[in-house]
Short mmCIF file of C-alpha atoms and ligand atoms in Angstrom, two decimals:
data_model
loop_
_atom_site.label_atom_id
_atom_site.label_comp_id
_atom_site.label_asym_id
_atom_site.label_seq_id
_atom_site.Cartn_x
_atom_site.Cartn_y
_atom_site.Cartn_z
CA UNK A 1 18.32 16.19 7.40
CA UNK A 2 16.37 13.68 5.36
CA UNK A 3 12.97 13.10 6.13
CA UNK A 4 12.73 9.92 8.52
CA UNK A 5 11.98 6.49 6.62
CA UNK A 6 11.35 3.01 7.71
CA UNK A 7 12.36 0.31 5.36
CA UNK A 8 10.65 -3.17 5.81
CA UNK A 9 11.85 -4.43 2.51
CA UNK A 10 15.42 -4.87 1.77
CA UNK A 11 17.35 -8.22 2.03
CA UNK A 12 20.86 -7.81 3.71
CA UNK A 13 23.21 -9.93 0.92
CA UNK A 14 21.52 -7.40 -1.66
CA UNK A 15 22.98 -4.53 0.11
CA UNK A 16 26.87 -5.13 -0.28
CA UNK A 17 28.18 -2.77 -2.94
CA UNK A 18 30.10 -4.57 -5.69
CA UNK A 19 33.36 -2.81 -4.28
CA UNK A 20 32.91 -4.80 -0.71
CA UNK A 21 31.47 -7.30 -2.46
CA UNK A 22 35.00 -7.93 -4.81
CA UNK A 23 36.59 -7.63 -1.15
CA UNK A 24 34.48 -10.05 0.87
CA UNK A 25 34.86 -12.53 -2.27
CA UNK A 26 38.33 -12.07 -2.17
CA UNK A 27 38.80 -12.81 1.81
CA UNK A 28 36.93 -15.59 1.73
CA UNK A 29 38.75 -17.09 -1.45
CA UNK A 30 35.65 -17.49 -3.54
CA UNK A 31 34.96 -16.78 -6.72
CA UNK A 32 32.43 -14.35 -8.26
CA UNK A 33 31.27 -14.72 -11.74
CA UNK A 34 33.12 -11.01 -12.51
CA UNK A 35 36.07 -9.70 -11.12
CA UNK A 36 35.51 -6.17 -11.05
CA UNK A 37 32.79 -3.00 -10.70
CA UNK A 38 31.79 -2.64 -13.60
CA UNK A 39 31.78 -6.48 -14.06
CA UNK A 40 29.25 -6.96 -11.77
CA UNK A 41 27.35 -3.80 -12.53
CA UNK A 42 27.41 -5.85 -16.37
CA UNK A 43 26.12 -8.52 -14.43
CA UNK A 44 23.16 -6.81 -12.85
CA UNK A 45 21.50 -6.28 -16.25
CA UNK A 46 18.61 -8.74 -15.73
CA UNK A 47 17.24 -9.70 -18.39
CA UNK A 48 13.98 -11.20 -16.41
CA UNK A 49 13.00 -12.28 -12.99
CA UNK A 50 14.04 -15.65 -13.37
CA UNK A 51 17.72 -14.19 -14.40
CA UNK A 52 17.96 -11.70 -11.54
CA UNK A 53 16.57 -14.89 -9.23
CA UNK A 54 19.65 -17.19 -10.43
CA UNK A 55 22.33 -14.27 -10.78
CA UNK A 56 21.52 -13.11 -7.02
CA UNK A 57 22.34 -16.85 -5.57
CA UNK A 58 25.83 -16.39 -7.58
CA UNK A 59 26.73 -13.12 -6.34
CA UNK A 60 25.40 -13.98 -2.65
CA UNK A 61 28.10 -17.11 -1.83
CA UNK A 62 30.58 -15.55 -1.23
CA UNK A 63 29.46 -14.41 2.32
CA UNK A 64 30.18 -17.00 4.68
CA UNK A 65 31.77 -15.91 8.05
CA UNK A 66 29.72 -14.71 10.65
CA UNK A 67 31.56 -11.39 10.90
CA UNK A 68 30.83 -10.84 7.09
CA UNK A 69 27.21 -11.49 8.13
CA UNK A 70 27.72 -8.98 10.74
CA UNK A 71 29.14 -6.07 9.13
CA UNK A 72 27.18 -6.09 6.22
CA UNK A 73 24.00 -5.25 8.48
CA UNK A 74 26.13 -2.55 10.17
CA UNK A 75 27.03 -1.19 6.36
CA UNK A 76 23.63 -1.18 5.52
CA UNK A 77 22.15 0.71 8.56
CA UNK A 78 25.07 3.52 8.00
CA UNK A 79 23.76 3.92 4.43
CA UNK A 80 20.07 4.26 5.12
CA UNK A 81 21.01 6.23 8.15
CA UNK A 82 21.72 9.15 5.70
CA UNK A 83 18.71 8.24 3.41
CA UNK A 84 16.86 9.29 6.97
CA UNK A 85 16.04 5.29 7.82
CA UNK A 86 15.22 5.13 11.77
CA UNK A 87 13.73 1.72 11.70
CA UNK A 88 14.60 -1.53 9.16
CA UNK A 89 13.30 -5.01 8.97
CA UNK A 90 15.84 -6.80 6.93
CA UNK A 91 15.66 -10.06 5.10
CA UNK A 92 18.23 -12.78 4.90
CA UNK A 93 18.33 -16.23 3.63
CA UNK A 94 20.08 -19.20 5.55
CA UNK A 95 19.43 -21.66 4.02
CA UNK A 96 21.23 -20.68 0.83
CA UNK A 97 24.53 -20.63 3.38
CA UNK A 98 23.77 -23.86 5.12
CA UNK A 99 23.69 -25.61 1.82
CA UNK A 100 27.22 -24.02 0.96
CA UNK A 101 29.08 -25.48 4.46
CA UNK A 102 27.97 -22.30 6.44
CA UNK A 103 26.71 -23.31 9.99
CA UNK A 104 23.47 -22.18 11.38
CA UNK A 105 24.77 -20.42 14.10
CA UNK A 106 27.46 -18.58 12.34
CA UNK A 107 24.59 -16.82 10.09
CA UNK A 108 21.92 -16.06 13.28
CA UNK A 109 24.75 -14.52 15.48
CA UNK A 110 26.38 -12.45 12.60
CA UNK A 111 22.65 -11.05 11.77
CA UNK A 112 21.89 -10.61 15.36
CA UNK A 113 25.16 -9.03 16.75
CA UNK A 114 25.02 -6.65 13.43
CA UNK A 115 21.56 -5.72 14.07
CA UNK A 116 22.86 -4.69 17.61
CA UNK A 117 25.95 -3.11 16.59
CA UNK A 118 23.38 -1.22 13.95
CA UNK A 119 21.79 0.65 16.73
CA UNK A 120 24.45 1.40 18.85
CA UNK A 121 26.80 3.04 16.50
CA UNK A 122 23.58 4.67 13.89
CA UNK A 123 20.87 4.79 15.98
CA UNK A 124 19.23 2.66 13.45
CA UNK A 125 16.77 0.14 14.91
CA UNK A 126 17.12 -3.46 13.04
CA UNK A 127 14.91 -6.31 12.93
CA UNK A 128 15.44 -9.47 11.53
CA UNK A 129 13.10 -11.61 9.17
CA UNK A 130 14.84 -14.27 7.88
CA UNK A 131 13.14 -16.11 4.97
CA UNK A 132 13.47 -19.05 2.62
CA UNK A 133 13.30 -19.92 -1.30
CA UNK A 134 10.50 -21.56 -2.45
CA UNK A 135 12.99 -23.87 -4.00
CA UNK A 136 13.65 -25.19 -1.31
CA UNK A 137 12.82 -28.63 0.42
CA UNK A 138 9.83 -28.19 3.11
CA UNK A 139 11.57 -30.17 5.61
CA UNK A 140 14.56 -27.96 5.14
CA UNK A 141 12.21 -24.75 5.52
CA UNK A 142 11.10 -26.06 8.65
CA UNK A 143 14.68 -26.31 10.70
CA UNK A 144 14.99 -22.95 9.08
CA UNK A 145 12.24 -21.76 10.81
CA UNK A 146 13.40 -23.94 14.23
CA UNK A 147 16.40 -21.94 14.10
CA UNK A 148 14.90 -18.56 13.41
CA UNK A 149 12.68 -18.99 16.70
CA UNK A 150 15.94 -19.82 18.63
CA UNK A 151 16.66 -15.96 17.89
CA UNK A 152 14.19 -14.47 19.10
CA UNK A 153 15.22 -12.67 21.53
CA UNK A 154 18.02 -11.46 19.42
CA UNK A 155 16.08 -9.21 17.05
CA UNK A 156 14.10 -12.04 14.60
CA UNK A 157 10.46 -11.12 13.94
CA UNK A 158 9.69 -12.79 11.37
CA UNK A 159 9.77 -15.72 8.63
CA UNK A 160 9.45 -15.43 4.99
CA UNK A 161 8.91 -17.31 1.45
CA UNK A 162 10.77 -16.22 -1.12
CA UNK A 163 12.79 -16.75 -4.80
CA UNK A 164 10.99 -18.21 -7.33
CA UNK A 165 7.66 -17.30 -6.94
CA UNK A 166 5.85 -19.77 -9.60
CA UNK A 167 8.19 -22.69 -8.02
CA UNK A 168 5.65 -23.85 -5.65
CA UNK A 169 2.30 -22.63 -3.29
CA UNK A 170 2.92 -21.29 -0.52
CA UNK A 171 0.54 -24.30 1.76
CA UNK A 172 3.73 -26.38 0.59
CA UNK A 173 5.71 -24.11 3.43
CA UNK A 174 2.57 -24.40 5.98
CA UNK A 175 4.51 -26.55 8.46
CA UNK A 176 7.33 -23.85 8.21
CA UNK A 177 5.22 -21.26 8.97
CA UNK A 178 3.09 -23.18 11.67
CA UNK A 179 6.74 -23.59 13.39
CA UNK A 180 7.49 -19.97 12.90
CA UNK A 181 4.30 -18.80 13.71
CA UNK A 182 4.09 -21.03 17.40
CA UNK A 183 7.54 -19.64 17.91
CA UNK A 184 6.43 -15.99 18.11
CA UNK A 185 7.43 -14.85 14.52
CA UNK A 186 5.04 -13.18 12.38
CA UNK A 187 4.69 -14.88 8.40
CA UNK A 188 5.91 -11.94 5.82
CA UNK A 189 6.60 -14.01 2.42
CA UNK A 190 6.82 -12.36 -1.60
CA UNK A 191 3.87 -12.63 -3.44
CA UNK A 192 1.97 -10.90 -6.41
CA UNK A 193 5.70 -9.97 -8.14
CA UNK A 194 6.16 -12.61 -10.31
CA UNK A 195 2.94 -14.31 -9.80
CA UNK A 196 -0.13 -12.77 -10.33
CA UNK A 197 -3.42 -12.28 -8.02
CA UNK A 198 -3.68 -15.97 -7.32
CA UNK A 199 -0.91 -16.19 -6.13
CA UNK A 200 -1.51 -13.33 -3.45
CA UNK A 201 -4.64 -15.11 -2.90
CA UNK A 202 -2.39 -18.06 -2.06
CA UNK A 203 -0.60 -16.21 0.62
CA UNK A 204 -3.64 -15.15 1.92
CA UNK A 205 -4.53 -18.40 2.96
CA UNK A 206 -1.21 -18.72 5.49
CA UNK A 207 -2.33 -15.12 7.45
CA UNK A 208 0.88 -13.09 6.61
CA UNK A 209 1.92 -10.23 8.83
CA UNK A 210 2.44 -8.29 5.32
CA UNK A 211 3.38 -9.24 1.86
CA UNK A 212 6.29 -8.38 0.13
CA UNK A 213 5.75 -6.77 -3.43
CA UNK A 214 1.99 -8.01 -3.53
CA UNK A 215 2.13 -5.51 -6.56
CA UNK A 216 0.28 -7.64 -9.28
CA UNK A 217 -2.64 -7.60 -6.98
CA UNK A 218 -3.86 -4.14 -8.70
CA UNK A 219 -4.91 -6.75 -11.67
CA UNK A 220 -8.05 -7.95 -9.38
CA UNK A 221 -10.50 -5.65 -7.54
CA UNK A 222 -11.99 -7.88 -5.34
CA UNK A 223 -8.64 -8.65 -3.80
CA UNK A 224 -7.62 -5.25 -3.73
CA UNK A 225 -10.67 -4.54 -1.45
CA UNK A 226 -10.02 -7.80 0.77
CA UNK A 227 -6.29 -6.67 1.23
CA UNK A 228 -7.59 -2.94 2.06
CA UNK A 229 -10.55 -4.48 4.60
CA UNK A 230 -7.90 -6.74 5.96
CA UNK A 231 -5.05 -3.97 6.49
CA UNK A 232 -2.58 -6.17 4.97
CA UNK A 233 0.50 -3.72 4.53
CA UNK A 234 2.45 -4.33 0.82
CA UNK A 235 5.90 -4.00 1.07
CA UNK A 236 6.26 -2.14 -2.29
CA UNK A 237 9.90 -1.88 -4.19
CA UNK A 238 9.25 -0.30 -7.19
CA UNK A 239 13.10 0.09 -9.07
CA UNK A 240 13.21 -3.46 -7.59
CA UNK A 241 9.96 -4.35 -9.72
CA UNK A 242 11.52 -2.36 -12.88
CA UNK A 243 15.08 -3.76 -12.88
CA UNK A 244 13.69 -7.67 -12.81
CA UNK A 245 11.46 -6.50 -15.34
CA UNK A 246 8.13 -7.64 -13.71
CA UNK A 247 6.72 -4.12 -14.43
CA UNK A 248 7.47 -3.05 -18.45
CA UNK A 249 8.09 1.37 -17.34
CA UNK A 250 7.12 3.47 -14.57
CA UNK A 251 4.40 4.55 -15.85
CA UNK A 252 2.90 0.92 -16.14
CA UNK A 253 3.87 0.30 -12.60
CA UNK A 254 0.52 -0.02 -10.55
CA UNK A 255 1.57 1.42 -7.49
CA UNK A 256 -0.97 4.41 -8.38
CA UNK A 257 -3.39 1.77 -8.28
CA UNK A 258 -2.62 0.43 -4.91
CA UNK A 259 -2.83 4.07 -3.34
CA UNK A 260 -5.79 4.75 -4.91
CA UNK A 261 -7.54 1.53 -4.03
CA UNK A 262 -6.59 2.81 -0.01
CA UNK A 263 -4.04 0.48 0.27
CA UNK A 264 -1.02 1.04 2.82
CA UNK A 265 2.17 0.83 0.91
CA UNK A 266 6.02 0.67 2.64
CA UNK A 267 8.82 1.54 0.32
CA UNK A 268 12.03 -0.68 -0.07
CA UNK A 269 14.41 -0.79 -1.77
CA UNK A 270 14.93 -4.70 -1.99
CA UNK A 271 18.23 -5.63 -3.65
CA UNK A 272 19.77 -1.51 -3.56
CA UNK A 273 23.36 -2.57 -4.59
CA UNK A 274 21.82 -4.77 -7.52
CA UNK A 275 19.06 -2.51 -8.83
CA UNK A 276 21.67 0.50 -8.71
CA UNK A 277 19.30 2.40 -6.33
CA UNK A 278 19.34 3.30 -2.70
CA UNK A 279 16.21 4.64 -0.05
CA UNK A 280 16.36 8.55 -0.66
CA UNK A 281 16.32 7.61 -4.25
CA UNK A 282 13.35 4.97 -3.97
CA UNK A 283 11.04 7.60 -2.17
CA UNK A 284 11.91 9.64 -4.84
CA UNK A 285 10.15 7.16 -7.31
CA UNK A 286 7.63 6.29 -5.13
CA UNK A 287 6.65 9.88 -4.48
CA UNK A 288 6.50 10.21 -8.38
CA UNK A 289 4.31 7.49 -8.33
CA UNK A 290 1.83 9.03 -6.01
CA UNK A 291 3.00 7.55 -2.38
CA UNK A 292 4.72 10.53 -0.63
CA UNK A 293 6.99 10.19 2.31
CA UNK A 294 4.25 10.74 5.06
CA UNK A 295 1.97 7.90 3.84
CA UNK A 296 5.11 5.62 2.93
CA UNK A 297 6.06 6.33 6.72
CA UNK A 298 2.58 5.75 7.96
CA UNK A 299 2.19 2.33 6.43
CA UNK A 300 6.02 1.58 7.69
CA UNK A 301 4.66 2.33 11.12
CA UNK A 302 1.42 -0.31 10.88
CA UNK A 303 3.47 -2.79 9.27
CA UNK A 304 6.14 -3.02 11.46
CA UNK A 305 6.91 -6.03 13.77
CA UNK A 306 8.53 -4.43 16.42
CA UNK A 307 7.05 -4.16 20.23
CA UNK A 308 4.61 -1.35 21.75
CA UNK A 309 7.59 1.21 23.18
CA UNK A 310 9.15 1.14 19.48
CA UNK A 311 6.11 1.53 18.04
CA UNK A 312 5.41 4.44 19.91
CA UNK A 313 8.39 5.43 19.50
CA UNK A 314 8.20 5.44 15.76
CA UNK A 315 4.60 7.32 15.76
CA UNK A 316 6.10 10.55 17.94
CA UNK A 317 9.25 10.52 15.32
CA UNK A 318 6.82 10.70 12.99
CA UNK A 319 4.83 13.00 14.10
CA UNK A 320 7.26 15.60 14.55
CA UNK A 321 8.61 15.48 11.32
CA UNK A 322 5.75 15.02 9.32
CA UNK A 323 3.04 16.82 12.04
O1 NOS B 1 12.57 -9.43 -5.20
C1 NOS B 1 12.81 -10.59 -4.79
N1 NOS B 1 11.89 -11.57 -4.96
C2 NOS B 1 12.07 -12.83 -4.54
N2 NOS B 1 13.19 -13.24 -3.95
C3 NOS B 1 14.16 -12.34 -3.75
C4 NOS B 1 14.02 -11.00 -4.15
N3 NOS B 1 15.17 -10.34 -3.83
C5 NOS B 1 15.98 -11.24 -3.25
N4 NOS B 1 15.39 -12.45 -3.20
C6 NOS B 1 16.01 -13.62 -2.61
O2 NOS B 1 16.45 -14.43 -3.67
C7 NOS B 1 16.70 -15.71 -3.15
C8 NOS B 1 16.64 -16.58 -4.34
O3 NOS B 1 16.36 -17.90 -4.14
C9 NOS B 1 15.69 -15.91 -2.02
O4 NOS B 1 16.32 -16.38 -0.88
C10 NOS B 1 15.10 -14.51 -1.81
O5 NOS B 1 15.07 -14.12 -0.47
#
């Protein structure tokens, strides 16, 4: 049995294989920009962050039904399942449907019976943090965020910021985030991937929950020590981080850094069907990096935006695997 994991960074359309993926494409009668494997593995060579940004809105349009919304949450919870995963917070993006013909409802109901159906048939706990690009028009970020409080009480704990990170500041979502924010839902946007410590800085200024990546903070030691004296949890990702090439090799990645600086670290694995990776395999790396499983698990556990009985639940899983 595989160590237990909890995975707060991984968005659901970046999970589908590029078998189901053909499939799904195929059902729905949309096209892809390849038409087989190792087409779209071709495809998944990015050549920058920009690239990977612009090639993962292609590949993610063809999922459009509710049930495809659905069962790619239950897919994803089987697969971490045997990577050890006991608890996920997983990412999607509505908005990027809505402006394709999909209907609100079809994409909260497909995420939220999924993330059900994920813990019924894998024991896998699921929570929801639906996010948008910073592309995006604000007004359009805010009836995102209108519509993620409307769930609730169907597994959504969060709201996010993210795509192009140089695009625009993050205060240009603060109305999103107020909405989110009133509505019970913590604020857990990407920062510090693309962008570098100002840009964390910039989140900073919005309170978020966690960041995702926040990476590119190692470049600053002041805000290295505010994030530490703050607790802010970063959602770290590193094949993720190698694969859009924001980080030149492993051994330039500054996850080292962050540890060493006594910073609390989760490990996701982002995009896993577009980076070629999966969770067993991303411990792996982050281990080699210098973040083992029991301090990966630990930070998982603080981060998390689940209630006080799963919380607890999570610390006694923990400690009897890890002691
Ligand atoms: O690593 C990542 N950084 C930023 N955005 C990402 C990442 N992975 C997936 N997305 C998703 O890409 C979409 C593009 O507009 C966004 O919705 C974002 O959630």
């Amino acid at each position: 049995m595989p160590a237990p994991k909890i995975e707060l960074h991984v968005h659901f359309e970046g999970t589908v294989r590029p078998e189901t993926l053909l499939v799904i494409a195929r059902r729905n009668g949309q096209r892809l920009p390849a038409e087989t494997v190792e087409g779209l593995r071709q495809l998944y060579e990015f050549t920058d962050f920009d690239h990977f940004v612009r090639t993962w809105v292609l590949t993610t349009n063809c999922l459009r039904t509710a049930d495809d919304f659905r069962r790619i949450v239950v897919a994803y919870a089987a697969e971490a399942a045997t990577h050890g995963a006991v608890y996920l917070e997983g990412i999607f993006s509505p908005a990027e449907r809505v402006r394709r013909g999909v209907g609100w409802a079809d994409i909260f109901e497909g995420y939220a019976d999924g993330a059900a159906e994920a813990y019924e048939r894998h024991g896998v706990r699921v929570l929801l943090t639906p996010d948008v690009d910073r592309e995006l028009a604000p007004a359009d970020a805010e009836e995102c965020a209108r519509q993620a409080v409307r769930y609730r009480d169907r597994g959504v704990v969060g709201f996010g910021l993210g795509g192009p990170e140089l695009a625009a500041p993050a205060k240009a979502f603060a109305r999103a985030v107020a909405i989110a924010r009133d509505g019970g839902l913590a604020f857990v946007p990407h920062g510090g991937e693309a962008g570098g410590p100002d840009s964390v800085r910039d989140l900073l200024e919005l309170a978020p929950a966690r960041i995702r990546h926040g990476i590119r903070a190692a470049e600053d030691d002041d805000l290295l020590a505010e994030l530490r004296d703050r607790g802010v949890v970063l959602d770290v990702c590193p094949t993720s981080n190698l694969r859009t090439r924001v980080v030149e090799s492993e051994a330039a990645h500054p996850l080292p850094r962050l540890v060493a600086a006594g910073l609390r670290c989760s490990v996701g694995t982002d995009d896993p069907a577009m980076f070629g990776t999966d969770l067993g395999r991303e411990h792996e790396l982050a281990a080699r990096l210098g973040l083992g499983p029991e301090r990966a698990y630990a930070a998982g556990v603080a981060g998390a935006l689940c209630d006080d009985a799963t919380r607890d639940h999570l610390v006694a899983v923990g400690r009897r695997a890890y002691g």
